[in-house]
Short mmCIF file of C-alpha atoms and ligand atoms in Angstrom, two decimals:
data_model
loop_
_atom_site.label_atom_id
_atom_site.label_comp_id
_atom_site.label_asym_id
_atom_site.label_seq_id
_atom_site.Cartn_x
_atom_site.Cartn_y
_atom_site.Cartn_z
CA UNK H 143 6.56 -26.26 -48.03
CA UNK H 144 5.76 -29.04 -45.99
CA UNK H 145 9.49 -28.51 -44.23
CA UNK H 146 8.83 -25.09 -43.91
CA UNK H 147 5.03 -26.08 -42.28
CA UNK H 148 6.72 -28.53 -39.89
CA UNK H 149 9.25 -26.32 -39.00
CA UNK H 150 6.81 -23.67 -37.99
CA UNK H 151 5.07 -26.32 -35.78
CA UNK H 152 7.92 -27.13 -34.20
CA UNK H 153 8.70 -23.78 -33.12
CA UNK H 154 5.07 -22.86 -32.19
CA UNK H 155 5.22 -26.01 -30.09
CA UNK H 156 8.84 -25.36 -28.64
CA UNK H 157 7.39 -21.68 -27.62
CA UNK H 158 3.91 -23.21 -25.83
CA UNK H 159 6.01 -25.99 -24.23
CA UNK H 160 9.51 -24.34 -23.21
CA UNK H 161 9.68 -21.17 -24.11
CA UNK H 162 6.81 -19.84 -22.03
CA UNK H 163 7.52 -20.46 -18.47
CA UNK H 164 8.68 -17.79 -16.30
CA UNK H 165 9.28 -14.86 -17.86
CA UNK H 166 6.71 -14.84 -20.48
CA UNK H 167 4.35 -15.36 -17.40
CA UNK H 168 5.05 -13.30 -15.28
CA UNK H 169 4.96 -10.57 -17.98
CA UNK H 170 1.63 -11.79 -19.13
CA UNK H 171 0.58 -11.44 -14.97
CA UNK H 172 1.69 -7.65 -14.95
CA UNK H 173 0.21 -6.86 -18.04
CA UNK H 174 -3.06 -8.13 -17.07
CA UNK H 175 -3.01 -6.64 -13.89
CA UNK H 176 -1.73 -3.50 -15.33
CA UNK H 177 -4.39 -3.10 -17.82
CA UNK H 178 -7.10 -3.55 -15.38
CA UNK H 179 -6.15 -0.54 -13.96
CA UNK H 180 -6.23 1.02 -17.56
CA UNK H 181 -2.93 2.73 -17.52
CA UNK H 182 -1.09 -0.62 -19.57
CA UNK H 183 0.53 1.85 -22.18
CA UNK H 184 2.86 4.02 -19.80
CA UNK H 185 4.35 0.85 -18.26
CA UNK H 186 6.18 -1.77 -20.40
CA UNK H 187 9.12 -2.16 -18.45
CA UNK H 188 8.67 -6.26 -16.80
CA UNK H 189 9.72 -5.52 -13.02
CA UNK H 190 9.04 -8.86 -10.37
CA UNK H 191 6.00 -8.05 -8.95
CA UNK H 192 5.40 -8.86 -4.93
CA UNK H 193 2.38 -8.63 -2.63
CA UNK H 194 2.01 -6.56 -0.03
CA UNK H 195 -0.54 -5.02 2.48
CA UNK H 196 -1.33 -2.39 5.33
CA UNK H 197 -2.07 -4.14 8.74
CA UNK H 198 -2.50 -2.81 12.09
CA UNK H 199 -4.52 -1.67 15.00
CA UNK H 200 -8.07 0.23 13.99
CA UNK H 201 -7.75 3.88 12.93
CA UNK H 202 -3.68 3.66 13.23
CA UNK H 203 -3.87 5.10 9.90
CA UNK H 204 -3.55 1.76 6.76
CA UNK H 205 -6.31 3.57 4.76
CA UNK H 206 -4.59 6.92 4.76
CA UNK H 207 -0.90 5.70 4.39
CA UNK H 208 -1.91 3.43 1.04
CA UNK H 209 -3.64 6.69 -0.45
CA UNK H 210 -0.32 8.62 0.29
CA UNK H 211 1.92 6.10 -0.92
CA UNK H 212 -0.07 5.58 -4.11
CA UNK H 213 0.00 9.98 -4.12
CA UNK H 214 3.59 10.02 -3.75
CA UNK H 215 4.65 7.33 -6.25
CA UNK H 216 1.97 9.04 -8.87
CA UNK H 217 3.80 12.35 -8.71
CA UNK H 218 6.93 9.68 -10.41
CA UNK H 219 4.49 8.10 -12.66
CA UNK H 220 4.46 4.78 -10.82
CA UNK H 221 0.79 4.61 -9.60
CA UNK H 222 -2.48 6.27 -10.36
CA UNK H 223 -3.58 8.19 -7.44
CA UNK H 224 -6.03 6.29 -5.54
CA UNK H 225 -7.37 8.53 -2.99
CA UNK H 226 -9.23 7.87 1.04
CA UNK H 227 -12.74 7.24 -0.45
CA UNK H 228 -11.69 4.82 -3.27
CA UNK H 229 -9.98 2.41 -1.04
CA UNK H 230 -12.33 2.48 1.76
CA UNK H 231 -15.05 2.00 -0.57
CA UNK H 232 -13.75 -1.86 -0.81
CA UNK H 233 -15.29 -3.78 -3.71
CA UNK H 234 -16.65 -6.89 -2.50
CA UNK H 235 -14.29 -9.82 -3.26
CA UNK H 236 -15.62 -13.55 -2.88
CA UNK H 237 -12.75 -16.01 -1.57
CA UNK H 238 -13.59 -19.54 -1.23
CA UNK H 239 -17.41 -18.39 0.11
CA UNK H 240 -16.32 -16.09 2.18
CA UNK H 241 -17.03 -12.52 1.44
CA UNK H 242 -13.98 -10.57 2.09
CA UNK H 243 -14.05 -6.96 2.07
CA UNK H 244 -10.90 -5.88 0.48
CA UNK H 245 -9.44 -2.89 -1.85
CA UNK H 246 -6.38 -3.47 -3.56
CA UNK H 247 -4.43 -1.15 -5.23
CA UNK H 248 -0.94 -0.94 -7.18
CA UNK H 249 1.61 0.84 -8.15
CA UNK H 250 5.27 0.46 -9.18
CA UNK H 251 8.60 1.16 -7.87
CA UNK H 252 12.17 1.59 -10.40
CA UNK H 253 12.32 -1.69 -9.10
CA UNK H 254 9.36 -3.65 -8.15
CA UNK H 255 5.46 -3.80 -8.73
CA UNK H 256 3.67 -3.79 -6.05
CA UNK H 257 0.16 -5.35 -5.38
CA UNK H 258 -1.11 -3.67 -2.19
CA UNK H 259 -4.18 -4.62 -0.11
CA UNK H 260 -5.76 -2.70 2.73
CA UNK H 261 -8.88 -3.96 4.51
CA UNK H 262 -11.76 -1.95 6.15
CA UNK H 263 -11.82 -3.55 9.16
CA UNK H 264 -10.18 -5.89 11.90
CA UNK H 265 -12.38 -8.84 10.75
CA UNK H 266 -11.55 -8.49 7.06
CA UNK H 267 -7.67 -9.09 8.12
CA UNK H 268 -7.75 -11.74 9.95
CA UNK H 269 -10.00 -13.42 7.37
CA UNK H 270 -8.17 -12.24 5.08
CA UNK H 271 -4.92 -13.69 6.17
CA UNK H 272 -6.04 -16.94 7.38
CA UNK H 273 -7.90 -17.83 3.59
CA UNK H 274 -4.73 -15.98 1.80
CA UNK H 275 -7.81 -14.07 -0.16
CA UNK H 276 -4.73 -11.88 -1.04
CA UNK H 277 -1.60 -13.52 -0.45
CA UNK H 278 0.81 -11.29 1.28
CA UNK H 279 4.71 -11.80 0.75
CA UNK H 280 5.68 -8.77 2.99
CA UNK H 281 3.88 -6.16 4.73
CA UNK H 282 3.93 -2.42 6.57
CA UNK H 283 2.59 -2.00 9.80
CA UNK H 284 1.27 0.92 10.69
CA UNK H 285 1.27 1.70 14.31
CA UNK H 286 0.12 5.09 15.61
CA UNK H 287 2.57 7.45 17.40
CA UNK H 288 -0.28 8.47 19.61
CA UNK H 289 -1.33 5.15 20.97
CA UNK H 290 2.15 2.74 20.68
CA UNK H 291 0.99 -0.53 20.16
CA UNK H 292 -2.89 -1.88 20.62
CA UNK H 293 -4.03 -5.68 20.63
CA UNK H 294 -4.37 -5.21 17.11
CA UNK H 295 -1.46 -4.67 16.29
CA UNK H 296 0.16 -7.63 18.03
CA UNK H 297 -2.88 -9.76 16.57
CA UNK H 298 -2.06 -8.31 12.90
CA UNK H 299 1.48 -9.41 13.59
CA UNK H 300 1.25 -13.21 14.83
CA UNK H 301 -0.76 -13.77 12.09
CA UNK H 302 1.72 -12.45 9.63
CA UNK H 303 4.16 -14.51 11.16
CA UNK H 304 1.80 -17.64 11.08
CA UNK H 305 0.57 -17.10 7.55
CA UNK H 306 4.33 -16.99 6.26
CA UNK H 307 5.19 -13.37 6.11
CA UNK H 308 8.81 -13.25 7.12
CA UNK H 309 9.82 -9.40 6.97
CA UNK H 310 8.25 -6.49 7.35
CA UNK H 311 8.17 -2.73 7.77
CA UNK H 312 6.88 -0.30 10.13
CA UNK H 313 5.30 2.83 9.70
CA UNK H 314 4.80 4.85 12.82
CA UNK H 315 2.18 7.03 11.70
CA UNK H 316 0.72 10.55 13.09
CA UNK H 317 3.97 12.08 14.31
CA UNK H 318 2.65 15.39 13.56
CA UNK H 319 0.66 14.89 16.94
CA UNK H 320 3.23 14.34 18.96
CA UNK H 321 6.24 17.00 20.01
CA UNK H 322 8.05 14.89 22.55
CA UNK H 323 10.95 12.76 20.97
CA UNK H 324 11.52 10.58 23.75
CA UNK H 325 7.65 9.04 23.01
CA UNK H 326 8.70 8.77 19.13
CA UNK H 327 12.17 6.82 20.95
CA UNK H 328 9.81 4.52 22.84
CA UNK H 329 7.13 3.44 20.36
CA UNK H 330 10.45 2.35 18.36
CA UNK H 331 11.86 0.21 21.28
CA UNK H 332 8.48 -1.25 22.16
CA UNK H 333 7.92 -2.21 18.61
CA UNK H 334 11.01 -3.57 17.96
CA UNK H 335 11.02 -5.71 20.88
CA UNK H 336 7.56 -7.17 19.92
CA UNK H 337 9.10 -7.65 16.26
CA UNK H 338 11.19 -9.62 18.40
CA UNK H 339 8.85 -11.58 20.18
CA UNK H 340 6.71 -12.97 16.96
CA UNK H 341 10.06 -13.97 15.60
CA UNK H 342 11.15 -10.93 13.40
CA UNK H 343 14.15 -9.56 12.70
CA UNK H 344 13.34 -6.79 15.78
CA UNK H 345 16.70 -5.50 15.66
CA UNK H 346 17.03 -4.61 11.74
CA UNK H 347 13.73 -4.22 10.54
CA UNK H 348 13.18 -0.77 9.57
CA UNK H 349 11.01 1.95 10.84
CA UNK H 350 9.64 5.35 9.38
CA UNK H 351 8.34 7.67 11.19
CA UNK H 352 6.18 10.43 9.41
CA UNK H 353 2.56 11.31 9.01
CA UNK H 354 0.20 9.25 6.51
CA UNK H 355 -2.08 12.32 6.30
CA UNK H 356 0.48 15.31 5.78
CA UNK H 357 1.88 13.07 2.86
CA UNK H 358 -1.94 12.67 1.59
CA UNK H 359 -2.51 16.73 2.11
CA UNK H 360 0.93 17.76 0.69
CA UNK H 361 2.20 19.56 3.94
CA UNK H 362 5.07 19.11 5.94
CA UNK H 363 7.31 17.26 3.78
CA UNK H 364 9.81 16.29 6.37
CA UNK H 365 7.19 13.70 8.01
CA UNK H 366 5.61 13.95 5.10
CA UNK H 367 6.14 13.23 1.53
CA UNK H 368 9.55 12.49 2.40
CA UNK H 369 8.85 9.66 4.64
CA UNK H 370 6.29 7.84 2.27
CA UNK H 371 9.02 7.77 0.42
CA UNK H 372 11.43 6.70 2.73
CA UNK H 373 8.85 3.87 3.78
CA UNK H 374 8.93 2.75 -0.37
CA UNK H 375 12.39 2.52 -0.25
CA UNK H 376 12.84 0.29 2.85
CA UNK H 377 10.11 -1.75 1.56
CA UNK H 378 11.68 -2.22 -1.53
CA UNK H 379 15.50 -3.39 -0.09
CA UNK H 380 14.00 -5.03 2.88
CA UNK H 381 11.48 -7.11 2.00
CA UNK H 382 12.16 -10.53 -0.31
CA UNK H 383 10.87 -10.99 -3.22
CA UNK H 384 8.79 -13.99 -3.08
CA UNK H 385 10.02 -17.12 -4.42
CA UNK H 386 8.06 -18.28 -7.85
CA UNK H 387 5.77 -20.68 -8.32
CA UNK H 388 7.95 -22.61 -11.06
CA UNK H 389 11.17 -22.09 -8.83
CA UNK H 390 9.70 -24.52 -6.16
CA UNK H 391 10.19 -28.21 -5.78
CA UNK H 392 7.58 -30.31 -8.00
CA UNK H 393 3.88 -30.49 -6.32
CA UNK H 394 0.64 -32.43 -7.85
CA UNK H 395 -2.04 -33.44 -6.14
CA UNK H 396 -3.51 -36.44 -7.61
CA UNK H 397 -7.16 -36.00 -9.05
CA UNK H 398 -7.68 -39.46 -11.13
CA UNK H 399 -6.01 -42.75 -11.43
CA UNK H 400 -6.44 -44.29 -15.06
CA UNK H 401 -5.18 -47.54 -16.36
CA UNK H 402 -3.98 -47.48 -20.43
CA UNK H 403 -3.56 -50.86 -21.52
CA UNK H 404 -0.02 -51.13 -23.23
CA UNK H 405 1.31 -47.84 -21.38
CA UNK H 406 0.62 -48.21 -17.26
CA UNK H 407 -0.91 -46.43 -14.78
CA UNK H 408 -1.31 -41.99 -15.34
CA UNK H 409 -2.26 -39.95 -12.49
CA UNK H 410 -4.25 -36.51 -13.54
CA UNK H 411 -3.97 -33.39 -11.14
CA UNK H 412 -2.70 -30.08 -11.14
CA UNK H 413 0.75 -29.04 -10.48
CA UNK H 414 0.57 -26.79 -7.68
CA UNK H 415 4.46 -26.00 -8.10
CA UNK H 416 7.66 -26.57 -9.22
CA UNK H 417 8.52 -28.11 -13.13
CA UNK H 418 8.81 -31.80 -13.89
CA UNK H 419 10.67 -33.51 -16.49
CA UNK H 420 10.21 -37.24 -18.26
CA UNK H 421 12.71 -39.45 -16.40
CA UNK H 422 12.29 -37.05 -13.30
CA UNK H 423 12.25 -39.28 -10.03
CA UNK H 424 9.22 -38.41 -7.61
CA UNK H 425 7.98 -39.69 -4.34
CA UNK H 426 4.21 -40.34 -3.40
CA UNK H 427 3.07 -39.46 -0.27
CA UNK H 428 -0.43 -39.78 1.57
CA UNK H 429 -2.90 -42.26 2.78
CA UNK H 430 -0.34 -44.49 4.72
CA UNK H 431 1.30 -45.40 1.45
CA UNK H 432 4.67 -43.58 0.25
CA UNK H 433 6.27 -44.97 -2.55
CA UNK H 434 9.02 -43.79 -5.06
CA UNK H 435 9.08 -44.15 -8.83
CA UNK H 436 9.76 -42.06 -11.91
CA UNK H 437 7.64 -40.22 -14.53
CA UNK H 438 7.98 -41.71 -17.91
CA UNK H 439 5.15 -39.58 -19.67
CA UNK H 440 3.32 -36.63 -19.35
CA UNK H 441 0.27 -35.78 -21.39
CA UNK H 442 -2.36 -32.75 -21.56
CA UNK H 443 -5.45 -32.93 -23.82
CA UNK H 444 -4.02 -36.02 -25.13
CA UNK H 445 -0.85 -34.36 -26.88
CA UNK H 446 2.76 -35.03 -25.00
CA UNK H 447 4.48 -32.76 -23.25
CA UNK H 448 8.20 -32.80 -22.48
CA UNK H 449 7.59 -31.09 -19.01
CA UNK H 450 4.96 -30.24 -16.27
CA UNK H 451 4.86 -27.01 -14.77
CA UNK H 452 2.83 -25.48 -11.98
CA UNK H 453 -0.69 -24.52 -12.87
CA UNK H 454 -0.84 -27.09 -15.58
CA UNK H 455 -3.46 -29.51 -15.39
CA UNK H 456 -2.32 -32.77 -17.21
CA UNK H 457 -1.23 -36.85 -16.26
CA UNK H 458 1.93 -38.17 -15.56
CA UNK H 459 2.59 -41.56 -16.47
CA UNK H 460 4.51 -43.30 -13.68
CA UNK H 461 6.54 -46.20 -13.77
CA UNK H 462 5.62 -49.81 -12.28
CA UNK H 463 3.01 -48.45 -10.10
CA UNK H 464 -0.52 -50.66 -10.53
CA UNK H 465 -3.59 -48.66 -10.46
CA UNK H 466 -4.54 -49.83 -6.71
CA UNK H 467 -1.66 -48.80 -5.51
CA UNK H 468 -2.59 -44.75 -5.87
CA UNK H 469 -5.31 -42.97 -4.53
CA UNK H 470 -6.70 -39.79 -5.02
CA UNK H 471 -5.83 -37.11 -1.91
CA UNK H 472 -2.14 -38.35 -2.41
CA UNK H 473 0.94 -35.92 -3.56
CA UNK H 474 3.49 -36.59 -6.09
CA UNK H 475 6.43 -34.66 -5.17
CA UNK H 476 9.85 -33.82 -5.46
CA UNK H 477 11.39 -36.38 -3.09
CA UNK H 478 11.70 -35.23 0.67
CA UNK H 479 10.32 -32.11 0.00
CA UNK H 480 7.27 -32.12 2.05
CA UNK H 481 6.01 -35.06 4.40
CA UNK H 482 2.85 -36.50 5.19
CA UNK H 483 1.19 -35.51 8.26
CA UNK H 484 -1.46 -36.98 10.69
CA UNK H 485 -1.67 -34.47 13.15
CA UNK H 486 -1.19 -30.74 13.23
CA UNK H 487 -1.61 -27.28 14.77
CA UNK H 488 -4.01 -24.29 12.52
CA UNK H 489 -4.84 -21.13 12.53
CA UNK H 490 -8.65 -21.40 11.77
CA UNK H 491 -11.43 -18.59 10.91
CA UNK H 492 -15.01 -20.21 11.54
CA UNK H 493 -17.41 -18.89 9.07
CA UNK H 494 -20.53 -16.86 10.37
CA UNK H 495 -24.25 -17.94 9.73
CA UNK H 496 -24.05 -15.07 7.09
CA UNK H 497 -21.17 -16.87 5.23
CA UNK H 498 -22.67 -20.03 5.26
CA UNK H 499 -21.43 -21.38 8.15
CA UNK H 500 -22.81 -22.83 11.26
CA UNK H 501 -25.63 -21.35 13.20
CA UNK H 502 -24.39 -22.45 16.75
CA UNK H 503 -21.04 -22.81 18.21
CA UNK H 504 -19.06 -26.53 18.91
CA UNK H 505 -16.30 -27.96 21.31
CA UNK H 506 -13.57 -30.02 21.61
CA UNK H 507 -13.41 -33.34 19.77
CA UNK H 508 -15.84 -32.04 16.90
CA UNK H 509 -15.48 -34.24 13.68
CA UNK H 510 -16.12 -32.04 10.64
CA UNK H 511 -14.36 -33.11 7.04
CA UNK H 512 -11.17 -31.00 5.90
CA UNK H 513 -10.42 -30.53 2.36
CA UNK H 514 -7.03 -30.38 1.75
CA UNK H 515 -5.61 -30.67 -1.95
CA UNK H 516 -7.91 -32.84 -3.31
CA UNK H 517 -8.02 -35.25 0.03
CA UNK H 518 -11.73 -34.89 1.79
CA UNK H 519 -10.77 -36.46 5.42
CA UNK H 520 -12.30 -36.91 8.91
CA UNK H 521 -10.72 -34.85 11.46
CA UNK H 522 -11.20 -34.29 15.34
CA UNK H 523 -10.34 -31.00 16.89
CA UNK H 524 -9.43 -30.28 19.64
CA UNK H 525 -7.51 -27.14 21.68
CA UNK H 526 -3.64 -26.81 22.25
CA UNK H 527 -2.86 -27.89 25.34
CA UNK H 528 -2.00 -25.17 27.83
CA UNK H 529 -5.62 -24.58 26.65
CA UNK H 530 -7.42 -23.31 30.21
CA UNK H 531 -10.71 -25.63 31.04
CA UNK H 532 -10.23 -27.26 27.03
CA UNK H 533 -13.64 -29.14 27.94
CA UNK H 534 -15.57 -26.30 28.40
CA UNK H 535 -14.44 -23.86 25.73
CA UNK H 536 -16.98 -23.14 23.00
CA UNK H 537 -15.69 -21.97 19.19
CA UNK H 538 -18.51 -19.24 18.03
CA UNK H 539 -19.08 -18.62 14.77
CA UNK H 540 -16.92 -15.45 13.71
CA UNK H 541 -14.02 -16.73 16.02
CA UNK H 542 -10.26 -16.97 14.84
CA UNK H 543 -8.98 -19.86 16.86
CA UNK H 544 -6.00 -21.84 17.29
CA UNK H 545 -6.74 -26.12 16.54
CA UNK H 546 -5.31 -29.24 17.21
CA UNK H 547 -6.30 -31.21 14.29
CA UNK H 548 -5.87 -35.00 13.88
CA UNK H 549 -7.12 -36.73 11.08
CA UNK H 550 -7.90 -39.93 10.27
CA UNK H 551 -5.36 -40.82 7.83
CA UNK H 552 -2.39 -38.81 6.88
CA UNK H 553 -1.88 -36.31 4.12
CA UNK H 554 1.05 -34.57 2.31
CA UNK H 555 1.24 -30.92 3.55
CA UNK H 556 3.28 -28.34 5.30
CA UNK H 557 3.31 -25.80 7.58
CA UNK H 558 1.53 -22.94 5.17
CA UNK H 559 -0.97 -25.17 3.85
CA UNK H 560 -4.39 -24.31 3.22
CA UNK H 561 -7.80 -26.14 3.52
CA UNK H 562 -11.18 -25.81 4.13
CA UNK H 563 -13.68 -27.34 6.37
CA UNK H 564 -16.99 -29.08 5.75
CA UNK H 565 -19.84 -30.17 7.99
CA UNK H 566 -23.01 -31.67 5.67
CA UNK H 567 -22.16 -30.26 2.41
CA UNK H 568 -21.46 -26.62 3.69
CA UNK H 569 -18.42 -24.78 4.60
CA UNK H 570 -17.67 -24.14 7.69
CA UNK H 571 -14.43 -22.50 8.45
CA UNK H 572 -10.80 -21.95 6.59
CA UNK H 573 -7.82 -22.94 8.00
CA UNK H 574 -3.76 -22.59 7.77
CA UNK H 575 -1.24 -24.88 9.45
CA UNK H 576 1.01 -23.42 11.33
CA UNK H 577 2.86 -26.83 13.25
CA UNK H 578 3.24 -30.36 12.12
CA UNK H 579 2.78 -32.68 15.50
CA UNK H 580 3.08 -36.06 13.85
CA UNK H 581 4.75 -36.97 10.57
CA UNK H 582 4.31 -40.21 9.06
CA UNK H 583 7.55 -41.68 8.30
CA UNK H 584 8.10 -43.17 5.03
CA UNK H 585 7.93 -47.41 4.21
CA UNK H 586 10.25 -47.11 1.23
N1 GTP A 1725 -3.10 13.66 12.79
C1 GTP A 1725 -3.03 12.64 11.96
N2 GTP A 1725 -4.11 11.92 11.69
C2 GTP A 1725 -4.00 10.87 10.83
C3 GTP A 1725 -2.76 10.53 10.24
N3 GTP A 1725 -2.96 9.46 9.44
C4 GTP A 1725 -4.26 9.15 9.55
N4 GTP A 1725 -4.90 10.00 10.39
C5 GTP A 1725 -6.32 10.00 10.76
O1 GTP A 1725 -6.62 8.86 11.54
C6 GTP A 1725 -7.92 8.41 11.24
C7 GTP A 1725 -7.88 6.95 10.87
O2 GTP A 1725 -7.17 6.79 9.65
P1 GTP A 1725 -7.44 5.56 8.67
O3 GTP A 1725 -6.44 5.70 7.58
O4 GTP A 1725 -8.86 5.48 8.31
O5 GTP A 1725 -7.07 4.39 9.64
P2 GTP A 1725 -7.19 2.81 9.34
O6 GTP A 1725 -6.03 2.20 10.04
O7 GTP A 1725 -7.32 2.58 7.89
O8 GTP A 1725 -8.52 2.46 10.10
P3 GTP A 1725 -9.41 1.10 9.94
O9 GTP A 1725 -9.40 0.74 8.50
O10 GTP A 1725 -10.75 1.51 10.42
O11 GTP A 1725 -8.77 0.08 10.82
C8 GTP A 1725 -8.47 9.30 10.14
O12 GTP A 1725 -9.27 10.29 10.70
C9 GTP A 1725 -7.22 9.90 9.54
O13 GTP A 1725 -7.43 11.17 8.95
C10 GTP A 1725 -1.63 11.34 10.53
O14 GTP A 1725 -0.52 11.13 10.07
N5 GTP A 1725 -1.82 12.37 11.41
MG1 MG A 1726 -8.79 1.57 6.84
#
């Protein structure tokens, strides 16, 4: 009995501790998102699931092309039909204070499941992007036939390309209003040459050209139906699957430093990436102070666990390091897989009076906090230079702006990270870095 009971333990413990990871995740993330939808019990089939989203200039056509594409792949039993009104009717999603006005819908692919967001409005992208309120691995841009490329749609794109999106697809929408080829010929060249100037693959990326609406109204399958689908399939062999969380090198941001007599020094946090091991060898970065040293324990609720994996919330126990010698804000990291950084470039939205943010705009050399991991620091802004009359310029509430930011002692992070920032208690704006300018080289 008692062998048997042990046994059983063990193998409930191996399952929890090793046995979970990937796979069982990710099949526990479709299911849940799958059964929100309420159609769980068609789909059991466990395909990688990726994020994408519509983006483009106003009226190109987002709204219309998501409600064919989710028409088209119903008809195959890979979505449920979400028509025009439903997505444009955006629920209200909360991100990080900031209310974000957002539909997302899904559907699935003989390969892939897709988790697709559109936006109402120009605002609600960039926002969007910049906070990562729906993280997009890929995307389809839909540019209008009629018009060729607006400021939008060049906007929509640098972002993309700030925010990390490395492929994506066009759609050049509304055809049906246009009878002259060699204007289908140039909105192809123009776009691909702008692919090229953000930095995309310009020259292979594909492009459909159809009609969002005759696929939505079931007429005129040739730019219709046929080209939604088209535009599923390039998305599907074009665009990368994103890599995992768990696949990533090792990431915690240190929350607590605590002392156990007889056992040393444990750092709590949670594992933002990447799977740790006892006996795995990690480098701490941050606060001036990089060090290197090994992880000889790691404990959750007070039970042991032979490894750490990202989302986990837990302490490692790390090897001669004194309690002083750590502070919170730091990283512990795979070594040389990020740096820390002093000074850098971002991509910032500043919040509106609405959202909570300031009432009145600011300039150069304003000193709000940014909270970064779990580091609250000092910075100073300022513009990039090439920046005309940088003394002058006001940021307004509302704006999307480009920042220097140098703060007043380093932190680990990477081009891609996230913060926030604070002035008195409140938040103020939401940032991405897109540039490190000065990386602090390591002591050790
Ligand atoms: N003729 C024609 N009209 C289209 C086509 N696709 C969309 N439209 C129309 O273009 C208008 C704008 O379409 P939406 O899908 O709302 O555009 P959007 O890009 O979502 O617009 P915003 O969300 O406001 O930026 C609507 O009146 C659509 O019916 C198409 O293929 N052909
Ligand atoms: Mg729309």
């Amino acid at each position: 009995m008692a062998l048997q009971a042990s046994c059983r333990a063990a193998a409930s413990a191996l399952s929890r501790a090793s046995l979970f990871p990937a796979c069982r995740r990710t099949w526990l993330a479709n299911t849940t998102l799958i059964s929100r939808r309420g159609y769980a019990e068609m789909y059991s089939r466990v395909k990688p699931h990726m994020n994408i989203g519509t983006i483009g200039h106003v009226d190109h056509g987002k709204t219309t092309l998501t409600a064919a594409i989710t028409k088209i792949l119903a008809e195959k039993g890979g979505a449920k039909f979400t028509d025009y009104a439903q997505i444009d009717k955006a629920p209200e999603e909360r991100a990080r204070g900031i209310t974000i006005n957002s539909s997302h819908v899904e559907y699935e692919t003989d390969t892939r499941h897709y988790g697709h967001i559109d936006c109402p409005g120009h605002a609600d992208y960039i926002k969007n992007m910049i906070t990562g309120a729906a993280q997009m691995d890929g995307a389809i841009i839909v540019v209008s036939a009629t018009d060729g490329q607006m400021p939008q749609t060049r906007e929509h794109l640098l972002l993309a390309r700030q925010v990390g999106v490395k492929k994506l697809v066009v759609f050049i929408n509304k055809v049906d209003q246009i009878s002259d080829p060699e204007m289908l010929e140039l909105v192809d060249m123009e776009m691909r040459d702008l692919l090229t100037t953000y930095n995309f693959d310009g020259e292979n990326t594909p492009i459909v050209m159809g009609s969002a609406l005759a696929a939505l109204d079931g007429r005129n399958e040739d730019i219709g139906a046929k080209k939604v689908t088209e535009l599923i399939e390039a998305c599907d062999t074009w665009l990368d699957l994103p890599v995992r969380d768990l696949e990533r090198p090792f990431c915690l941001a240190v929350e607590e430093i605590l002392s156990i007599s007889g056992r040393g020094t444990v750092a709590t946090g949670r594992v933002h990436r990447g799977i740790a091991t006892k006996g795995t060898e990690v480098e701490i970065i941050g606060h001036n102070n990089p060090m290197k040293t090994t992880i000889t324990g790691i404990e959750m609720f007070h039970k042991e666990l032979d490894r750490a994996e990202a989302g986990d919330n837990l302490g490692l126990l790390l090897r001669g390091l004194k309690r002083e010698q750590l502070s919170r804000g730091q990283l512990i990291i795979a070594p040389g897989s990020m740096k820390s950084v002093k000074k850098f470039v971002a991509q910032v939205y500043i919040l509106t009076k609405d959202e909570g943010g300031r009432y009145t705009p600011f300039m150069s050399n304003f000193m709000p906090q940014i909270f970064m991991w779990t580091s609250n620091i000092t910075v100073t802004l300022s513009f990039p230079p090439g920046t005309e009359s940088p003394d002058e310029k006001m940021v307004m509430p509302g704006d999307n702006v480009e920042l220097v930011c140098t703060l007043q002692k380093d932190v680990g992070c990477e081009v891609g990270t996230r913060f926030t920032m604070r002035e008195g208690g409140k938040t103020i704006g939401t940032g991405i870095i897109t540039k490190l300018l000065e990386v602090v080289e390591g002591k050790s």
